XYZ file of C-alpha atoms in Angstrom:
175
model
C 98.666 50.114 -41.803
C 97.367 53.393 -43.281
C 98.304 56.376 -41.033
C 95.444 57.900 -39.511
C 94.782 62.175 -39.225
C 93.534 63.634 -36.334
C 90.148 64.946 -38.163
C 89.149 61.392 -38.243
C 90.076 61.007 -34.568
C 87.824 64.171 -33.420
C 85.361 63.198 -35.798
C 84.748 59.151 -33.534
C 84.840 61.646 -30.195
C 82.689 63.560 -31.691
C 79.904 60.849 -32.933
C 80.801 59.205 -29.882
C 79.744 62.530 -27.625
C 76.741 62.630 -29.782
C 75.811 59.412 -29.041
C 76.859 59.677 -25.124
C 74.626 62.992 -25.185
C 72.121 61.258 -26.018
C 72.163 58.504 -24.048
C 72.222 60.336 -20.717
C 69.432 62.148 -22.049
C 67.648 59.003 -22.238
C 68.562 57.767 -18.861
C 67.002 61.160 -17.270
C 63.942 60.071 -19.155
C 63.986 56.960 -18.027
C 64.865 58.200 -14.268
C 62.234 60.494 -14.284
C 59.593 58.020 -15.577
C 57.445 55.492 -13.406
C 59.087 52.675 -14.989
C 61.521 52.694 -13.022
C 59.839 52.674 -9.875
C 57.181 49.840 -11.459
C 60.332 47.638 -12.223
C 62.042 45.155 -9.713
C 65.212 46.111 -7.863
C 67.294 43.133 -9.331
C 65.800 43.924 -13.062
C 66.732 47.819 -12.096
C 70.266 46.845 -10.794
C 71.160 45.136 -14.264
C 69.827 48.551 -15.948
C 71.988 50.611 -13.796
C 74.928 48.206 -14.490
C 73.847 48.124 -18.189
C 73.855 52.061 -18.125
C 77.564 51.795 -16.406
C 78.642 49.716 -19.318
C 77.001 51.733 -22.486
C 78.920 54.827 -21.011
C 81.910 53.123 -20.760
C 81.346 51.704 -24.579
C 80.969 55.659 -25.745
C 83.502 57.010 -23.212
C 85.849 54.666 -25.151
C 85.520 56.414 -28.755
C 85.104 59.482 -26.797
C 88.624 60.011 -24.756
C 90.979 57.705 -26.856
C 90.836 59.631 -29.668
C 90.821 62.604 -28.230
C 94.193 61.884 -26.374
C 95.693 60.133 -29.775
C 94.842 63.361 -31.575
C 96.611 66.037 -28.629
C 99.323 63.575 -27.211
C 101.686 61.085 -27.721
C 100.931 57.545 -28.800
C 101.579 56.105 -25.548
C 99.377 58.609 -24.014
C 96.950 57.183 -25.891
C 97.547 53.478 -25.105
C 97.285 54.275 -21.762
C 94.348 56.036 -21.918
C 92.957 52.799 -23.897
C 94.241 50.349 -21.666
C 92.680 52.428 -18.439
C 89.307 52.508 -19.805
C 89.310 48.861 -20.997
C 89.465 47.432 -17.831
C 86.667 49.296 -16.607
C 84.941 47.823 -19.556
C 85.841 44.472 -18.702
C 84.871 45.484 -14.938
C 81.370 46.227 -16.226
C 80.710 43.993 -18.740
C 81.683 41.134 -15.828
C 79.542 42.825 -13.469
C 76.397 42.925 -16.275
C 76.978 39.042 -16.992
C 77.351 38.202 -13.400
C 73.505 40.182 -12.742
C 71.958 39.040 -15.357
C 72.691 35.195 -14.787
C 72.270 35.385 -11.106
C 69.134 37.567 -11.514
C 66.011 35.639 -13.209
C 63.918 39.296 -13.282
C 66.614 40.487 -15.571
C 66.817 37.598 -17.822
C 63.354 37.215 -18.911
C 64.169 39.740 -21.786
C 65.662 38.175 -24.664
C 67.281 41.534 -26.311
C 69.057 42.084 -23.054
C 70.537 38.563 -23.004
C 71.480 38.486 -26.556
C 73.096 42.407 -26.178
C 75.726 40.883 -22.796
C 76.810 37.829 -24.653
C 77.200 39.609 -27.906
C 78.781 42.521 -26.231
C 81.063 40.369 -24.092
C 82.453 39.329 -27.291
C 83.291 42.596 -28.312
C 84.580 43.323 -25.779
C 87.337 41.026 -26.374
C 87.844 42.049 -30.292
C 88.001 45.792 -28.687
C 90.219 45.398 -26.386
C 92.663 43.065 -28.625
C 92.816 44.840 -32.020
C 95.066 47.345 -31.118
C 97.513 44.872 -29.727
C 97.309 43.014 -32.550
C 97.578 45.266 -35.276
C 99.458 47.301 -33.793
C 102.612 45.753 -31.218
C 103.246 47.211 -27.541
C 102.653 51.018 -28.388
C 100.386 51.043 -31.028
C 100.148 54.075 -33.709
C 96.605 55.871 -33.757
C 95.383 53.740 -36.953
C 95.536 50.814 -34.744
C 93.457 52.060 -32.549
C 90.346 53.000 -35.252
C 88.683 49.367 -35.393
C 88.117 48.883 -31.868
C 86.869 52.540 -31.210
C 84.360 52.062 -34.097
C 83.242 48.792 -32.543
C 83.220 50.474 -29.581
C 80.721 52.800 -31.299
C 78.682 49.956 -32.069
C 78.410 47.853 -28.960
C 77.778 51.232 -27.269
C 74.787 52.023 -29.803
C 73.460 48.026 -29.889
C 73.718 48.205 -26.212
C 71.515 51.721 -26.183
C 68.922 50.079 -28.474
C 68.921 47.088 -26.083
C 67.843 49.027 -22.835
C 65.444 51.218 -24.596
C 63.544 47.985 -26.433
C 63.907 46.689 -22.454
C 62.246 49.160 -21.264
C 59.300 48.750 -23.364
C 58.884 45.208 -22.043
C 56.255 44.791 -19.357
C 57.590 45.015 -15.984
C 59.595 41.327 -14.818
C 56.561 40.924 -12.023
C 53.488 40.745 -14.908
C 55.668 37.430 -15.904
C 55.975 35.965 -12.743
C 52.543 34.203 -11.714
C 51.590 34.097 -8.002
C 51.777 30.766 -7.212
């Protein structure tokens, strides 16, 4: 494994603050609009648990390498390990709301975002293990920040194209 500098470690935190930034921008938006308000609570529960897991994708990419870059390697593992079972926390949580609520699952990009980020989940949280044995060096760490990156950013474009959806109750008819 190629060893890894610590310019391309702040460089992921910093893409990944970039994209956090800009996601939290995007939830005031969204807090502030009246779609929120015009959506269901069970449809607005899997957004707030959606929101829980994007941040959690980016705060990934964000702290890791950060900690890789200042500390020692085991720092960093345990920095890695702490925030992937939060991850797993709230990607269960978002699969266990959107199957038990039928609001939330008449959007087909959310649905297809949870079970393709569920799976990544699992490639992020096993690469460095893999690659890299019980205290991994900082290269082994790379892939699953930068698919981190990814299922944060897939998972961003999934709530915003959600949001442009017609609220769950023009679906349901009244009979």
């Amino acid at each position: 494994m190629r060893e890894v500098d610590e310019e391309l470690l702040v460089g992921l935190a910093e893409i990944a603050a970039t994209l956090f930034g800009t996601f939290l921008v995007g939830v005031f938006f969204y807090l502030d609009s009246g779609q929120r308000r015009a959506r269901q609570s069970g449809a607005d529960r899997y957004v707030r648990s959606g929101v829980r897991g994007v941040f959690l994708l980016t705060g990934l990419p964000l702290v890791v390498p950060l900690v890789l870059a200042g500390l020692d390697p085991i720092w960093g593992a345990l920095a890695f390990v702490v925030l992937s079972a939060l991850l797993v926390a709230a990607s269960a949580d978002s699969t266990f709301r959107i199957l038990r609520n039928r609001s939330s699952r008449l959007s087909i990009v959310l649905a297809a975002n949870e079970a393709v980020t569920s799976l990544a989940v699992l490639f992020i949280i096993a690469t460095p293990w893999v690659l890299g044995g019980w205290i991994p060096p900082p290269s082994a760490f790379v892939p699953s920040l930068v698919l981190s990156l990814g299922g944060g950013f897939l998972s961003t474009v999934a709530l915003v194209m959600t949001l442009f959806d017609p609220p769950p109750s023009e679906f349901v008819s009244d009979r």
